[in-house]
Short mmCIF file of C-alpha atoms in Angstrom, two decimals:
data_model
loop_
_atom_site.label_atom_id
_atom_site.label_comp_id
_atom_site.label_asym_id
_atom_site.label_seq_id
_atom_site.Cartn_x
_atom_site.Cartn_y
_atom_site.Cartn_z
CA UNK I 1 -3.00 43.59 -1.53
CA UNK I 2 0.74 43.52 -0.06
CA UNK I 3 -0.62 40.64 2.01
CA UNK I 4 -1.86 38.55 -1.17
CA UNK I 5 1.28 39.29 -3.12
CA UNK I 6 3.46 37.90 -0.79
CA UNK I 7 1.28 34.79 -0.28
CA UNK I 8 1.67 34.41 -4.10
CA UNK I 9 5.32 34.78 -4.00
CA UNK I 10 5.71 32.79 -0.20
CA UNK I 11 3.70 30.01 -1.91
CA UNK I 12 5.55 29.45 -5.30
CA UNK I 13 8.78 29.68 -3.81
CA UNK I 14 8.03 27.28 -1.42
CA UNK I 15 6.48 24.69 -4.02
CA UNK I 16 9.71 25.33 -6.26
CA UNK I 17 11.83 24.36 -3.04
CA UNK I 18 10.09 21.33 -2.39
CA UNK I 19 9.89 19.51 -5.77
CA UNK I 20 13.67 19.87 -5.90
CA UNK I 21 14.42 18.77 -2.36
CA UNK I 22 11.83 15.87 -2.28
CA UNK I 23 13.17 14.54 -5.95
CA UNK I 24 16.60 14.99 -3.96
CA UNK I 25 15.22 12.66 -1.46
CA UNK I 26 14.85 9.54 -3.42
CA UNK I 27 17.52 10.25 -6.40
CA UNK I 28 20.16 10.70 -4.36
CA UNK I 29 23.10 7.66 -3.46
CA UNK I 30 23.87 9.50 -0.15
CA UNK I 31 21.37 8.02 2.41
CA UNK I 32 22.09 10.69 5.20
CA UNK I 33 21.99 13.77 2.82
CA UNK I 34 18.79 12.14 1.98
CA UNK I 35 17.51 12.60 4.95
CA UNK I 36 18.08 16.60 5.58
CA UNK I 37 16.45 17.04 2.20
CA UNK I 38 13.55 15.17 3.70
CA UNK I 39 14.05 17.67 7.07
CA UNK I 40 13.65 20.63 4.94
CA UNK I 41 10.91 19.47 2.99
CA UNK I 42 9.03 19.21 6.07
CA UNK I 43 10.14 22.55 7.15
CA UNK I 44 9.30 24.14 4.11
CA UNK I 45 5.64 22.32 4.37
CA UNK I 46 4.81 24.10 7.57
CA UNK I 47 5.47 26.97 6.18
CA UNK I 48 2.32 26.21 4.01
CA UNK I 49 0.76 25.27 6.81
CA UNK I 50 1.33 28.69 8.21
CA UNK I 51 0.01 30.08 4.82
CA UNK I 52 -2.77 28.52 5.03
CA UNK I 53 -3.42 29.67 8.65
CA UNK I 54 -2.84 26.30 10.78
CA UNK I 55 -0.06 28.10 12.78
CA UNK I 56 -1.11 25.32 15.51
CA UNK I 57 -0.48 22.21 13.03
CA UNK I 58 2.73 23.96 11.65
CA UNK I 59 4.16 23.96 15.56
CA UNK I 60 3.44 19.77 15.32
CA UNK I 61 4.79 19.50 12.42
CA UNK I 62 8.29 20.95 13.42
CA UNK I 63 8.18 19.73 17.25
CA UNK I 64 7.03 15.80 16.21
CA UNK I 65 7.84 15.44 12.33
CA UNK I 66 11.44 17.46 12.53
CA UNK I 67 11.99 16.61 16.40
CA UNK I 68 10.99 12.98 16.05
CA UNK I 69 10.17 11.39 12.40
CA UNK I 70 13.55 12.64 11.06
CA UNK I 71 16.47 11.90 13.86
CA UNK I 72 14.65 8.53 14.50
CA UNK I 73 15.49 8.20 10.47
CA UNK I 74 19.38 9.39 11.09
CA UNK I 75 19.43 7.25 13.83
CA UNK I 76 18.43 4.11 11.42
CA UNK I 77 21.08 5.14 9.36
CA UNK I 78 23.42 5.44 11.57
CA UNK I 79 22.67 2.59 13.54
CA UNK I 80 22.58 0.14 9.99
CA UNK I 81 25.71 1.92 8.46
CA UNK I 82 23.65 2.61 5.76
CA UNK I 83 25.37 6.22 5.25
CA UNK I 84 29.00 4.54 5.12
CA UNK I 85 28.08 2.76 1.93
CA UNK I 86 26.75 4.91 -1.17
CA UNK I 87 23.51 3.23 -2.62
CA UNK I 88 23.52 1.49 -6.05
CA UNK I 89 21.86 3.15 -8.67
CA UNK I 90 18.35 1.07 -9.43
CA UNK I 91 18.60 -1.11 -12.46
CA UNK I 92 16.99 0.66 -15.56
CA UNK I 93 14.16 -1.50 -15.02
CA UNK I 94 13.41 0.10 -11.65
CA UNK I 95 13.73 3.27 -12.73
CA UNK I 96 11.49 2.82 -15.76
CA UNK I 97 8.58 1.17 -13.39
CA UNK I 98 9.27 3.85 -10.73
CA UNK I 99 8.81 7.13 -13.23
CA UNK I 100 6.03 5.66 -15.34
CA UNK I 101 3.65 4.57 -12.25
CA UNK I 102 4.65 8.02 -10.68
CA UNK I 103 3.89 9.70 -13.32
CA UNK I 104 0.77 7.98 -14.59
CA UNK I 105 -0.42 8.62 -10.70
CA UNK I 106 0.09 12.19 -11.33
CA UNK I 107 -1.47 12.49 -14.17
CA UNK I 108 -4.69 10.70 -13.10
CA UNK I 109 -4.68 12.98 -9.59
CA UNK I 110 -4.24 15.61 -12.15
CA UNK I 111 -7.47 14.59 -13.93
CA UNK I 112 -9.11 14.63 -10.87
CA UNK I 113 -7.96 18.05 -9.57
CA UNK I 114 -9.06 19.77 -12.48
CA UNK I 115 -12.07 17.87 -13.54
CA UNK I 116 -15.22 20.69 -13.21
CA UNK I 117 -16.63 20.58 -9.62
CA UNK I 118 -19.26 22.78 -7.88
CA UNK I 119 -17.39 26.33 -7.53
CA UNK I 120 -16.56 27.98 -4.23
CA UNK I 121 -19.30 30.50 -3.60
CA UNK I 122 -17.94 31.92 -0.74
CA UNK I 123 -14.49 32.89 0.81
CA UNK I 124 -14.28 31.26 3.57
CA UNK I 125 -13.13 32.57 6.65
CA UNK I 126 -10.40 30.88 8.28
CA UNK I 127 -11.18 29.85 11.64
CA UNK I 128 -10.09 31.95 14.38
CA UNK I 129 -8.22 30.31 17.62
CA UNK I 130 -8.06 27.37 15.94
CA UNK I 131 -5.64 25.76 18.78
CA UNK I 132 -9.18 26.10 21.53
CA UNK I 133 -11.08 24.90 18.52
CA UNK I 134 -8.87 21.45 18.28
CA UNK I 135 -8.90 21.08 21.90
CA UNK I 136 -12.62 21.22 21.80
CA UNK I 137 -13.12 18.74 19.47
CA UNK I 138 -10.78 15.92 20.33
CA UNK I 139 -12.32 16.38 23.80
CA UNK I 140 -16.00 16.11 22.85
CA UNK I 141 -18.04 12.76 23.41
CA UNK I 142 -21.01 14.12 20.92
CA UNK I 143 -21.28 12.85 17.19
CA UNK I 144 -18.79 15.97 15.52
CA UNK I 145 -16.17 14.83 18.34
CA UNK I 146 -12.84 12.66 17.98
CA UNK I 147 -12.66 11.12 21.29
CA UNK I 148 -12.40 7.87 20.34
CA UNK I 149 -9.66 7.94 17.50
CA UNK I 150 -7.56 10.33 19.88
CA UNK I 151 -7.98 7.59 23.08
CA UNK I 152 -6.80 4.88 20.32
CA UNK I 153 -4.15 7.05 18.66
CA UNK I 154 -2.60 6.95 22.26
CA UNK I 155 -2.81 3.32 22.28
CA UNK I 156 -1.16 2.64 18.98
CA UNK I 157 1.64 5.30 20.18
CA UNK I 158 2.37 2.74 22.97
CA UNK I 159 2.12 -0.33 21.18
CA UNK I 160 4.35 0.98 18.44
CA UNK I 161 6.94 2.49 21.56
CA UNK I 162 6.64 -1.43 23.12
CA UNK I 163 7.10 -3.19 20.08
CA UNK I 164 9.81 -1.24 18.84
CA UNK I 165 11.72 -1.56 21.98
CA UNK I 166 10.70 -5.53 21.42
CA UNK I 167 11.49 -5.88 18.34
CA UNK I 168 15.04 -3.96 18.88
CA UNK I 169 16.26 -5.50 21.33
CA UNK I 170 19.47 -6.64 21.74
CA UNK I 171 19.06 -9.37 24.71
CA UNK I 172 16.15 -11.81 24.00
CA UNK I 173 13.84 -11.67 26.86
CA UNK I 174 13.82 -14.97 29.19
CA UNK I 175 10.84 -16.81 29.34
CA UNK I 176 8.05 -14.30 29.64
CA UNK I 177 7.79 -12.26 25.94
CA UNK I 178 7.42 -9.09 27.17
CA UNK I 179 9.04 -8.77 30.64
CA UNK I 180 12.39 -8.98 30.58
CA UNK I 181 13.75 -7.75 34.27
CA UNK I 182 15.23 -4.94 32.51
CA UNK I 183 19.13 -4.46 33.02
CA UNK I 184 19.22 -6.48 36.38
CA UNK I 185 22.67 -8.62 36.06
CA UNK I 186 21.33 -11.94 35.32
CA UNK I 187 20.48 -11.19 31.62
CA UNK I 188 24.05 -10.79 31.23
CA UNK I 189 24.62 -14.24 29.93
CA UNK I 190 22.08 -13.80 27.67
CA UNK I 191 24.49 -11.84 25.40
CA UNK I 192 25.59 -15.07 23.78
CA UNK I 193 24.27 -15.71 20.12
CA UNK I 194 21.56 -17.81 20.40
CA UNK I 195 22.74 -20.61 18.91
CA UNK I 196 25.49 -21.04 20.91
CA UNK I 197 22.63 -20.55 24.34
CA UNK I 198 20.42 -23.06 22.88
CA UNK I 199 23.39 -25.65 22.18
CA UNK I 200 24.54 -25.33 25.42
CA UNK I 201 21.32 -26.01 26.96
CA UNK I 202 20.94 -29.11 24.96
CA UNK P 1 4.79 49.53 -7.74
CA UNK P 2 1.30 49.07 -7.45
CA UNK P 3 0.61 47.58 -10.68
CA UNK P 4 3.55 44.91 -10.28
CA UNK P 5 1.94 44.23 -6.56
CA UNK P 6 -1.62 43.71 -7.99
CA UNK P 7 -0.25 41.40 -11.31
CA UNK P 8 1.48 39.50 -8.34
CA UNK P 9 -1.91 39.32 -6.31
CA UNK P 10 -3.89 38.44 -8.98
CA UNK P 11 -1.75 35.54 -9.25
CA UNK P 12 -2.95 34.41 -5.31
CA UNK P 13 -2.78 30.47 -4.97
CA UNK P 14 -6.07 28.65 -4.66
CA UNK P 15 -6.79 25.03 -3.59
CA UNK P 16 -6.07 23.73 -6.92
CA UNK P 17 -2.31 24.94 -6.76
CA UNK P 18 -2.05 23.62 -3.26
CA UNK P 19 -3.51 20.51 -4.38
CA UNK P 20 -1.29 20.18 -7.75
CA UNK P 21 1.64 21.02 -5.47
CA UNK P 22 0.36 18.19 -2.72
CA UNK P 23 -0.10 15.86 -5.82
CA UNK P 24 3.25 16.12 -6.99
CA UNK P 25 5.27 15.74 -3.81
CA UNK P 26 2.80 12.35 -3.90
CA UNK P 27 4.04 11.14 -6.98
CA UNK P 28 7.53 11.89 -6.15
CA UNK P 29 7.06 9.69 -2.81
CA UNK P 30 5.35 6.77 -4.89
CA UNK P 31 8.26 6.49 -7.04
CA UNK P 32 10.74 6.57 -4.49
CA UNK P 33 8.84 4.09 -3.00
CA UNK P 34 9.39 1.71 -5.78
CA UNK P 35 13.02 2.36 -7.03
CA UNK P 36 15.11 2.92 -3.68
CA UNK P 37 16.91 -0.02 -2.58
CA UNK P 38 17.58 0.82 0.42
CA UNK P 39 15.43 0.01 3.43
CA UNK P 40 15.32 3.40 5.18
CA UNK P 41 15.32 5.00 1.93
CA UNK P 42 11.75 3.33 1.26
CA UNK P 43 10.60 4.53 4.56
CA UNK P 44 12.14 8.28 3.76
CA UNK P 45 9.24 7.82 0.31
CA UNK P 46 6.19 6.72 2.48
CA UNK P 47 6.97 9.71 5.05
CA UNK P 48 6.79 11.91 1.96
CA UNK P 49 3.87 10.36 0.95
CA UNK P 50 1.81 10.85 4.32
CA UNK P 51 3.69 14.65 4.46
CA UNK P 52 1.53 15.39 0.91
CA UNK P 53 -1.91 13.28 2.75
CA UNK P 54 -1.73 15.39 5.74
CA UNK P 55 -0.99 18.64 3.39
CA UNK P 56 -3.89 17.74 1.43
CA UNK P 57 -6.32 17.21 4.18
CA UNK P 58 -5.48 20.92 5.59
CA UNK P 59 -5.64 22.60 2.41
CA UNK P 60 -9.28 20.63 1.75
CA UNK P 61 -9.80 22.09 5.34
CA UNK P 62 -9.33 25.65 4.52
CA UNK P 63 -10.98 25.86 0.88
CA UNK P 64 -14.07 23.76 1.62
CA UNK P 65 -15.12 23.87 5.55
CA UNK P 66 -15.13 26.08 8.04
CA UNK P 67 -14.07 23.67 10.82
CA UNK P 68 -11.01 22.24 12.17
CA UNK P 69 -11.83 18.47 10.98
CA UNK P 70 -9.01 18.57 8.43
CA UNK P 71 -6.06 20.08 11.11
CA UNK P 72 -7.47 17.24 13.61
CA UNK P 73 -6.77 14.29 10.31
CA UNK P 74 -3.15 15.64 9.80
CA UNK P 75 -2.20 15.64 13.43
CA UNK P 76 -3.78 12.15 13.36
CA UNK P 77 -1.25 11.40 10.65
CA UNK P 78 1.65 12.82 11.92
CA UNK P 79 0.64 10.46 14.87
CA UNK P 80 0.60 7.41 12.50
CA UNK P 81 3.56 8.43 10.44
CA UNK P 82 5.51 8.95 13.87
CA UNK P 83 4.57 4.78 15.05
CA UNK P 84 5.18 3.54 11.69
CA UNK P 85 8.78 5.33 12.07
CA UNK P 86 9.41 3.93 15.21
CA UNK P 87 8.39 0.13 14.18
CA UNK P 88 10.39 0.68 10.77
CA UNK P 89 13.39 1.46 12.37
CA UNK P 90 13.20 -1.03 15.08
CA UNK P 91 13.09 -3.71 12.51
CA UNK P 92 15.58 -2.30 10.61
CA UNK P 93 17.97 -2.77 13.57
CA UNK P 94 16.92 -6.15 13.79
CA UNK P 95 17.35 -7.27 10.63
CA UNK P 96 20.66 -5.69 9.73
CA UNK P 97 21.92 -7.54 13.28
CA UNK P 98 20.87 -10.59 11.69
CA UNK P 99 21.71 -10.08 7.61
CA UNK P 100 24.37 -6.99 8.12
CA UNK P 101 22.22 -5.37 4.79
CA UNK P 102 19.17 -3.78 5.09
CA UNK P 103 19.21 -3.94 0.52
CA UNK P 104 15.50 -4.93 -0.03
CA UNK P 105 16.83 -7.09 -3.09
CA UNK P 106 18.79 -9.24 -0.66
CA UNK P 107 16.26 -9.99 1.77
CA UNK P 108 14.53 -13.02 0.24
CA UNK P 109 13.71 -15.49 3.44
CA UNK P 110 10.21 -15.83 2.05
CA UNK P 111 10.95 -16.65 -1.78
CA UNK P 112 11.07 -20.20 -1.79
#
């Protein structure tokens, strides 16, 4: 009974947090304080995840969402000086067309959520050693496996890790699109603008 | 003492208050989504936005099957969410090299 009572408490205060910090995330003009809201939001959603006994999934979530998603977003900020300059407040018309399709999204989820559906029998058990269980699964070849997504979710990792490096990148690449020699010393002239390259060239 | 512990208990969250709170956080991302300006603000709503997918598909996971289908979706997400941040920001560089604003409203090569 201790145990449920301080799920109930664990859980509300949790949900309270994260309304307030995720409406922080998009009302506020500061871009970077933006972004810690958005860091604790995440936090504060493993700790559901720990409620609702994915211990395994909450250790992802603060190693490759908080680890990863959110300094890659400080370092767009940084890196496009977007935390120098305090964003304008959206026109009324924005704001208006923002709140109403939020809210008419919520209230048709809402619809959903509590529209009558076949009742939960049974309390389910959660499942124990659920960090073997995952292992087992993305590893099986059989028809309940995810072998295949997990193989391409690798791929996609490295496509997205090439073409942002691509895409980024300060020197064009000579010639060949996606070798580039790397920072051997004869890219240095490449530093020119490009206009000013291709002029010279002409 | 006991009786304030089992009014709290009886009070235990079920799916549909994890689902109203994953619903919400969605709706907050969605409108975000459409009134920031700013270019990594817009990106800061959509991670929101797959945050409250991958919440949902765990909580649908521990109401409604006893399997671990729903944890193996979110880190599948988190996977996504993780490329799409990396390609986001990478053109984000780009672009403010090339414009020196990354203001949505400004960027209008493809109007006319």
């Amino acid at each position: 009974m201790i145990a449920s009572a301080l799920t109930t408490v664990m859980f509300y205060t949790i949900a309270v947090g994260m309304t307030v910090l995720a409406l922080t995330v998009i009302f506020t003009r500061k871009l970077l304080r933006a972004a810690v809201a958005l860091m604790a939001v995440l936090m504060l959603t493993a700790g559901l995840y720990i409620l609702l006994n994915a211990e395994f999934l909450a250790g992802v979530q603060v190693l490759v969402y908080i680890g990863g998603i959110v300094v890659l977003i400080v370092f767009a900020i940084m890196l496009t000086r977007s935390a120098d300059l305090l964003e304008d407040h959206p026109t009324t018309k924005r704001m208006l067309l923002g709140s109403v399709v939020g809210l008419a999204m919520l209230f048709a989820s809402c619809c959903a959520i509590f529209s009558p559906r076949p009742a939960n029998t049974q309390v389910l058990e959660p499942v124990k050693d659920d960090v073997h269980a995952i292992g087992m699964k993305l590893l099986d070849y059989g028809p309940e496996g995810f072998v295949l997504p997990f193989e391409l979710i690798s791929l996609l990792l490295l496509a997205a890790a090439i073409g942002g490096i691509v895409i980024a990148r300060k020197i064009p690449a000579p010639e060949q699109p996606f070798t580039s020699g790397g920072d051997l010393p004869g890219e240095v002239h490449f530093t020119q603008p490009r206009l000013q390259r291709e002029e010279e060239t002409k | 003492m006991t009786d304030i512990l089992q009014k709290i208990a009886s009070y235990e969250p079920g799916e549909t208050q994890f689902l109203v709170l994953a619903t919400v956080i969605f709706c907050i991302g969605m409108s975000g989504l459409l009134t920031r300006r700013n270019a990594v603000g817009i990106l800061m709503s959509a991670e929101l936005m797959l945050n409250s997918a991958a919440l949902m598909f765990v909580v649908f996971n521990r109401f409604a099957a006893p399997s671990v289908d729903g944890h193996i979706m979110a880190i599948f997400i988190i996977a996504v969410a993780a490329a799409e941040a990396v390609v986001g920001m990478a053109i984000f560089v780009a672009l403010f090299r090339y414009r020196q604003t990354i203001d949505v409203t400004q960027i209008t090569l493809l109007r006319d």
